[in-house]
PDB file of N, CA and C in Angstrom:
ATOM      1  N   UNK E   1     -50.005 -39.511 -55.404  1.00  0.00           N
ATOM      2  CA  UNK E   1     -51.265 -39.168 -56.037  1.00  0.00           C
ATOM      3  C   UNK E   1     -52.404 -39.659 -55.143  1.00  0.00           C
ATOM      4  N   UNK E   2     -53.365 -38.792 -54.992  1.00  0.00           N
ATOM      5  CA  UNK E   2     -54.519 -39.145 -54.169  1.00  0.00           C
ATOM      6  C   UNK E   2     -55.384 -40.174 -54.897  1.00  0.00           C
ATOM      7  N   UNK E   3     -56.062 -41.037 -54.143  1.00  0.00           N
ATOM      8  CA  UNK E   3     -56.936 -42.031 -54.777  1.00  0.00           C
ATOM      9  C   UNK E   3     -58.016 -41.390 -55.656  1.00  0.00           C
ATOM     10  N   UNK E   4     -58.505 -40.237 -55.230  1.00  0.00           N
ATOM     11  CA  UNK E   4     -59.535 -39.549 -56.008  1.00  0.00           C
ATOM     12  C   UNK E   4     -58.991 -39.102 -57.365  1.00  0.00           C
ATOM     13  N   UNK E   5     -57.741 -38.670 -57.359  1.00  0.00           N
ATOM     14  CA  UNK E   5     -57.105 -38.257 -58.612  1.00  0.00           C
ATOM     15  C   UNK E   5     -56.926 -39.457 -59.528  1.00  0.00           C
ATOM     16  N   UNK E   6     -56.480 -40.565 -58.963  1.00  0.00           N
ATOM     17  CA  UNK E   6     -56.309 -41.782 -59.759  1.00  0.00           C
ATOM     18  C   UNK E   6     -57.641 -42.221 -60.363  1.00  0.00           C
ATOM     19  N   UNK E   7     -58.710 -42.113 -59.598  1.00  0.00           N
ATOM     20  CA  UNK E   7     -60.035 -42.480 -60.110  1.00  0.00           C
ATOM     21  C   UNK E   7     -60.448 -41.557 -61.251  1.00  0.00           C
ATOM     22  N   UNK E   8     -60.167 -40.272 -61.111  1.00  0.00           N
ATOM     23  CA  UNK E   8     -60.503 -39.321 -62.175  1.00  0.00           C
ATOM     24  C   UNK E   8     -59.692 -39.615 -63.434  1.00  0.00           C
ATOM     25  N   UNK E   9     -58.415 -39.931 -63.273  1.00  0.00           N
ATOM     26  CA  UNK E   9     -57.579 -40.277 -64.427  1.00  0.00           C
ATOM     27  C   UNK E   9     -58.084 -41.544 -65.107  1.00  0.00           C
ATOM     28  N   UNK E  10     -58.516 -42.500 -64.307  1.00  0.00           N
ATOM     29  CA  UNK E  10     -59.093 -43.726 -64.865  1.00  0.00           C
ATOM     30  C   UNK E  10     -60.348 -43.403 -65.670  1.00  0.00           C
ATOM     31  N   UNK E  11     -61.202 -42.537 -65.121  1.00  0.00           N
ATOM     32  CA  UNK E  11     -62.419 -42.146 -65.832  1.00  0.00           C
ATOM     33  C   UNK E  11     -62.088 -41.470 -67.158  1.00  0.00           C
ATOM     34  N   UNK E  12     -61.048 -40.622 -67.161  1.00  0.00           N
ATOM     35  CA  UNK E  12     -60.639 -39.966 -68.402  1.00  0.00           C
ATOM     36  C   UNK E  12     -60.146 -40.989 -69.421  1.00  0.00           C
ATOM     37  N   UNK E  13     -59.342 -41.925 -68.965  1.00  0.00           N
ATOM     38  CA  UNK E  13     -58.812 -42.950 -69.855  1.00  0.00           C
ATOM     39  C   UNK E  13     -59.931 -43.811 -70.433  1.00  0.00           C
ATOM     40  N   UNK E  14     -60.861 -44.199 -69.582  1.00  0.00           N
ATOM     41  CA  UNK E  14     -61.974 -45.035 -70.035  1.00  0.00           C
ATOM     42  C   UNK E  14     -62.845 -44.281 -71.049  1.00  0.00           C
ATOM     43  N   UNK E  15     -63.091 -43.001 -70.800  1.00  0.00           N
ATOM     44  CA  UNK E  15     -63.890 -42.208 -71.742  1.00  0.00           C
ATOM     45  C   UNK E  15     -63.184 -42.115 -73.093  1.00  0.00           C
ATOM     46  N   UNK E  16     -61.870 -41.898 -73.075  1.00  0.00           N
ATOM     47  CA  UNK E  16     -61.110 -41.820 -74.329  1.00  0.00           C
ATOM     48  C   UNK E  16     -61.154 -43.155 -75.076  1.00  0.00           C
ATOM     49  N   UNK E  17     -61.040 -44.252 -74.340  1.00  0.00           N
ATOM     50  CA  UNK E  17     -61.117 -45.573 -74.966  1.00  0.00           C
ATOM     51  C   UNK E  17     -62.489 -45.798 -75.592  1.00  0.00           C
ATOM     52  N   UNK E  18     -63.525 -45.354 -74.904  1.00  0.00           N
ATOM     53  CA  UNK E  18     -64.880 -45.522 -75.438  1.00  0.00           C
ATOM     54  C   UNK E  18     -65.089 -44.683 -76.695  1.00  0.00           C
ATOM     55  N   UNK E  19     -64.527 -43.487 -76.714  1.00  0.00           N
ATOM     56  CA  UNK E  19     -64.617 -42.663 -77.925  1.00  0.00           C
ATOM     57  C   UNK E  19     -63.948 -43.396 -79.086  1.00  0.00           C
ATOM     58  N   UNK E  20     -62.764 -43.925 -78.840  1.00  0.00           N
ATOM     59  CA  UNK E  20     -62.046 -44.654 -79.892  1.00  0.00           C
ATOM     60  C   UNK E  20     -62.841 -45.876 -80.345  1.00  0.00           C
ATOM     61  N   UNK E  21     -63.451 -46.572 -79.406  1.00  0.00           N
ATOM     62  CA  UNK E  21     -64.239 -47.762 -79.740  1.00  0.00           C
ATOM     63  C   UNK E  21     -65.455 -47.399 -80.593  1.00  0.00           C
ATOM     64  N   UNK E  22     -66.172 -46.360 -80.200  1.00  0.00           N
ATOM     65  CA  UNK E  22     -67.356 -45.935 -80.950  1.00  0.00           C
ATOM     66  C   UNK E  22     -66.968 -45.463 -82.346  1.00  0.00           C
ATOM     67  N   UNK E  23     -65.840 -44.772 -82.451  1.00  0.00           N
ATOM     68  CA  UNK E  23     -65.439 -44.168 -83.721  1.00  0.00           C
ATOM     69  C   UNK E  23     -64.685 -45.119 -84.641  1.00  0.00           C
ATOM     70  N   UNK E  24     -64.307 -46.291 -84.154  1.00  0.00           N
ATOM     71  CA  UNK E  24     -63.540 -47.222 -84.976  1.00  0.00           C
ATOM     72  C   UNK E  24     -64.300 -47.542 -86.265  1.00  0.00           C
ATOM     73  N   UNK E  25     -63.689 -47.250 -87.379  1.00  0.00           N
ATOM     74  CA  UNK E  25     -64.274 -47.554 -88.676  1.00  0.00           C
ATOM     75  C   UNK E  25     -65.336 -46.577 -89.151  1.00  0.00           C
ATOM     76  N   UNK E  26     -65.603 -45.539 -88.373  1.00  0.00           N
ATOM     77  CA  UNK E  26     -66.621 -44.554 -88.749  1.00  0.00           C
ATOM     78  C   UNK E  26     -65.949 -43.427 -89.526  1.00  0.00           C
ATOM     79  N   UNK E  27     -66.479 -43.135 -90.685  1.00  0.00           N
ATOM     80  CA  UNK E  27     -65.958 -42.022 -91.480  1.00  0.00           C
ATOM     81  C   UNK E  27     -66.545 -40.712 -90.968  1.00  0.00           C
ATOM     82  N   UNK E  28     -65.973 -39.617 -91.424  1.00  0.00           N
ATOM     83  CA  UNK E  28     -66.510 -38.309 -91.057  1.00  0.00           C
ATOM     84  C   UNK E  28     -67.957 -38.191 -91.518  1.00  0.00           C
ATOM     85  N   UNK E  29     -68.227 -38.638 -92.727  1.00  0.00           N
ATOM     86  CA  UNK E  29     -69.604 -38.596 -93.241  1.00  0.00           C
ATOM     87  C   UNK E  29     -70.522 -39.475 -92.389  1.00  0.00           C
ATOM     88  N   UNK E  30     -70.033 -40.638 -92.002  1.00  0.00           N
ATOM     89  CA  UNK E  30     -70.822 -41.515 -91.139  1.00  0.00           C
ATOM     90  C   UNK E  30     -71.106 -40.876 -89.795  1.00  0.00           C
ATOM     91  N   UNK E  31     -70.108 -40.206 -89.259  1.00  0.00           N
ATOM     92  CA  UNK E  31     -70.288 -39.514 -87.983  1.00  0.00           C
ATOM     93  C   UNK E  31     -71.325 -38.407 -88.119  1.00  0.00           C
ATOM     94  N   UNK E  32     -71.200 -37.630 -89.176  1.00  0.00           N
ATOM     95  CA  UNK E  32     -72.119 -36.502 -89.384  1.00  0.00           C
ATOM     96  C   UNK E  32     -73.560 -36.949 -89.594  1.00  0.00           C
ATOM     97  N   UNK E  33     -73.737 -38.129 -90.157  1.00  0.00           N
ATOM     98  CA  UNK E  33     -75.089 -38.571 -90.502  1.00  0.00           C
ATOM     99  C   UNK E  33     -75.749 -39.440 -89.431  1.00  0.00           C
ATOM    100  N   UNK E  34     -75.029 -39.785 -88.364  1.00  0.00           N
ATOM    101  CA  UNK E  34     -75.590 -40.679 -87.343  1.00  0.00           C
ATOM    102  C   UNK E  34     -75.622 -39.984 -85.984  1.00  0.00           C
ATOM    103  N   UNK E  35     -76.790 -39.497 -85.641  1.00  0.00           N
ATOM    104  CA  UNK E  35     -76.923 -38.734 -84.396  1.00  0.00           C
ATOM    105  C   UNK E  35     -76.589 -39.569 -83.171  1.00  0.00           C
ATOM    106  N   UNK E  36     -76.834 -40.857 -83.231  1.00  0.00           N
ATOM    107  CA  UNK E  36     -76.577 -41.688 -82.048  1.00  0.00           C
ATOM    108  C   UNK E  36     -75.076 -41.796 -81.777  1.00  0.00           C
ATOM    109  N   UNK E  37     -74.278 -41.859 -82.826  1.00  0.00           N
ATOM    110  CA  UNK E  37     -72.827 -41.878 -82.652  1.00  0.00           C
ATOM    111  C   UNK E  37     -72.361 -40.529 -82.136  1.00  0.00           C
ATOM    112  N   UNK E  38     -72.902 -39.455 -82.693  1.00  0.00           N
ATOM    113  CA  UNK E  38     -72.559 -38.115 -82.217  1.00  0.00           C
ATOM    114  C   UNK E  38     -72.869 -37.978 -80.726  1.00  0.00           C
ATOM    115  N   UNK E  39     -74.037 -38.459 -80.318  1.00  0.00           N
ATOM    116  CA  UNK E  39     -74.440 -38.354 -78.913  1.00  0.00           C
ATOM    117  C   UNK E  39     -73.528 -39.168 -78.002  1.00  0.00           C
ATOM    118  N   UNK E  40     -73.163 -40.357 -78.446  1.00  0.00           N
ATOM    119  CA  UNK E  40     -72.288 -41.204 -77.633  1.00  0.00           C
ATOM    120  C   UNK E  40     -70.920 -40.557 -77.452  1.00  0.00           C
ATOM    121  N   UNK E  41     -70.369 -40.037 -78.530  1.00  0.00           N
ATOM    122  CA  UNK E  41     -69.054 -39.395 -78.462  1.00  0.00           C
ATOM    123  C   UNK E  41     -69.129 -38.130 -77.612  1.00  0.00           C
ATOM    124  N   UNK E  42     -70.168 -37.345 -77.817  1.00  0.00           N
ATOM    125  CA  UNK E  42     -70.334 -36.118 -77.034  1.00  0.00           C
ATOM    126  C   UNK E  42     -70.409 -36.431 -75.542  1.00  0.00           C
ATOM    127  N   UNK E  43     -71.153 -37.460 -75.171  1.00  0.00           N
ATOM    128  CA  UNK E  43     -71.280 -37.815 -73.752  1.00  0.00           C
ATOM    129  C   UNK E  43     -69.935 -38.228 -73.170  1.00  0.00           C
ATOM    130  N   UNK E  44     -69.147 -38.969 -73.920  1.00  0.00           N
ATOM    131  CA  UNK E  44     -67.844 -39.386 -73.415  1.00  0.00           C
ATOM    132  C   UNK E  44     -66.908 -38.195 -73.253  1.00  0.00           C
ATOM    133  N   UNK E  45     -67.002 -37.213 -74.143  1.00  0.00           N
ATOM    134  CA  UNK E  45     -66.212 -35.991 -73.964  1.00  0.00           C
ATOM    135  C   UNK E  45     -66.665 -35.230 -72.722  1.00  0.00           C
ATOM    136  N   UNK E  46     -67.960 -35.248 -72.441  1.00  0.00           N
ATOM    137  CA  UNK E  46     -68.458 -34.607 -71.218  1.00  0.00           C
ATOM    138  C   UNK E  46     -67.881 -35.301 -69.986  1.00  0.00           C
ATOM    139  N   UNK E  47     -67.898 -36.625 -69.993  1.00  0.00           N
ATOM    140  CA  UNK E  47     -67.347 -37.395 -68.876  1.00  0.00           C
ATOM    141  C   UNK E  47     -65.865 -37.099 -68.715  1.00  0.00           C
ATOM    142  N   UNK E  48     -65.142 -37.056 -69.822  1.00  0.00           N
ATOM    143  CA  UNK E  48     -63.714 -36.752 -69.781  1.00  0.00           C
ATOM    144  C   UNK E  48     -63.479 -35.372 -69.172  1.00  0.00           C
ATOM    145  N   UNK E  49     -64.232 -34.394 -69.601  1.00  0.00           N
ATOM    146  CA  UNK E  49     -64.086 -33.036 -69.074  1.00  0.00           C
ATOM    147  C   UNK E  49     -64.432 -32.935 -67.603  1.00  0.00           C
ATOM    148  N   UNK E  50     -65.501 -33.614 -67.193  1.00  0.00           N
ATOM    149  CA  UNK E  50     -65.885 -33.605 -65.783  1.00  0.00           C
ATOM    150  C   UNK E  50     -64.788 -34.232 -64.921  1.00  0.00           C
ATOM    151  N   UNK E  51     -64.209 -35.315 -65.406  1.00  0.00           N
ATOM    152  CA  UNK E  51     -63.133 -35.974 -64.666  1.00  0.00           C
ATOM    153  C   UNK E  51     -61.897 -35.085 -64.596  1.00  0.00           C
ATOM    154  N   UNK E  52     -61.620 -34.352 -65.653  1.00  0.00           N
ATOM    155  CA  UNK E  52     -60.486 -33.426 -65.650  1.00  0.00           C
ATOM    156  C   UNK E  52     -60.676 -32.348 -64.588  1.00  0.00           C
ATOM    157  N   UNK E  53     -61.874 -31.811 -64.499  1.00  0.00           N
ATOM    158  CA  UNK E  53     -62.162 -30.794 -63.479  1.00  0.00           C
ATOM    159  C   UNK E  53     -61.961 -31.382 -62.084  1.00  0.00           C
ATOM    160  N   UNK E  54     -62.440 -32.611 -61.873  1.00  0.00           N
ATOM    161  CA  UNK E  54     -62.259 -33.256 -60.560  1.00  0.00           C
ATOM    162  C   UNK E  54     -60.779 -33.431 -60.244  1.00  0.00           C
ATOM    163  N   UNK E  55     -60.010 -33.910 -61.206  1.00  0.00           N
ATOM    164  CA  UNK E  55     -58.580 -34.134 -60.978  1.00  0.00           C
ATOM    165  C   UNK E  55     -57.878 -32.828 -60.633  1.00  0.00           C
ATOM    166  N   UNK E  56     -58.216 -31.758 -61.331  1.00  0.00           N
ATOM    167  CA  UNK E  56     -57.604 -30.453 -61.037  1.00  0.00           C
ATOM    168  C   UNK E  56     -57.952 -29.997 -59.630  1.00  0.00           C
ATOM    169  N   UNK E  57     -59.184 -30.209 -59.212  1.00  0.00           N
ATOM    170  CA  UNK E  57     -59.591 -29.800 -57.866  1.00  0.00           C
ATOM    171  C   UNK E  57     -58.857 -30.616 -56.804  1.00  0.00           C
ATOM    172  N   UNK E  58     -58.711 -31.913 -57.025  1.00  0.00           N
ATOM    173  CA  UNK E  58     -58.030 -32.769 -56.052  1.00  0.00           C
ATOM    174  C   UNK E  58     -56.560 -32.401 -55.922  1.00  0.00           C
ATOM    175  N   UNK E  59     -55.945 -31.980 -57.011  1.00  0.00           N
ATOM    176  CA  UNK E  59     -54.511 -31.702 -57.015  1.00  0.00           C
ATOM    177  C   UNK E  59     -54.194 -30.211 -56.976  1.00  0.00           C
ATOM    178  N   UNK E  60     -55.175 -29.375 -56.773  1.00  0.00           N
ATOM    179  CA  UNK E  60     -54.972 -27.923 -56.775  1.00  0.00           C
ATOM    180  C   UNK E  60     -53.805 -27.484 -55.882  1.00  0.00           C
ATOM    181  N   UNK E  61     -53.671 -28.000 -54.666  1.00  0.00           N
ATOM    182  CA  UNK E  61     -52.554 -27.543 -53.822  1.00  0.00           C
ATOM    183  C   UNK E  61     -51.174 -27.782 -54.442  1.00  0.00           C
ATOM    184  N   UNK E  62     -51.063 -28.752 -55.321  1.00  0.00           N
ATOM    185  CA  UNK E  62     -49.768 -29.075 -55.919  1.00  0.00           C
ATOM    186  C   UNK E  62     -49.324 -27.990 -56.892  1.00  0.00           C
ATOM    187  N   UNK E  63     -50.243 -27.482 -57.688  1.00  0.00           N
ATOM    188  CA  UNK E  63     -49.837 -26.536 -58.727  1.00  0.00           C
ATOM    189  C   UNK E  63     -50.113 -25.086 -58.380  1.00  0.00           C
ATOM    190  N   UNK E  64     -50.616 -24.806 -57.199  1.00  0.00           N
ATOM    191  CA  UNK E  64     -50.832 -23.401 -56.806  1.00  0.00           C
ATOM    192  C   UNK E  64     -49.671 -22.888 -55.996  1.00  0.00           C
TER     193      UNK E  64
END
């Protein structure tokens, strides 16, 4: 695995952990009513998605 891929996987893992941390103990109603929590979770999903795209680009020769 390339170092860049490992870094992207780390970024994905960290984003997922942050989502879990932010959402711990938050109900669906709490999530819906708190824009700051929504924004934090949304940003972490963006980071996760961006890292996924990077990982796919780094490893493209493997799966093509």
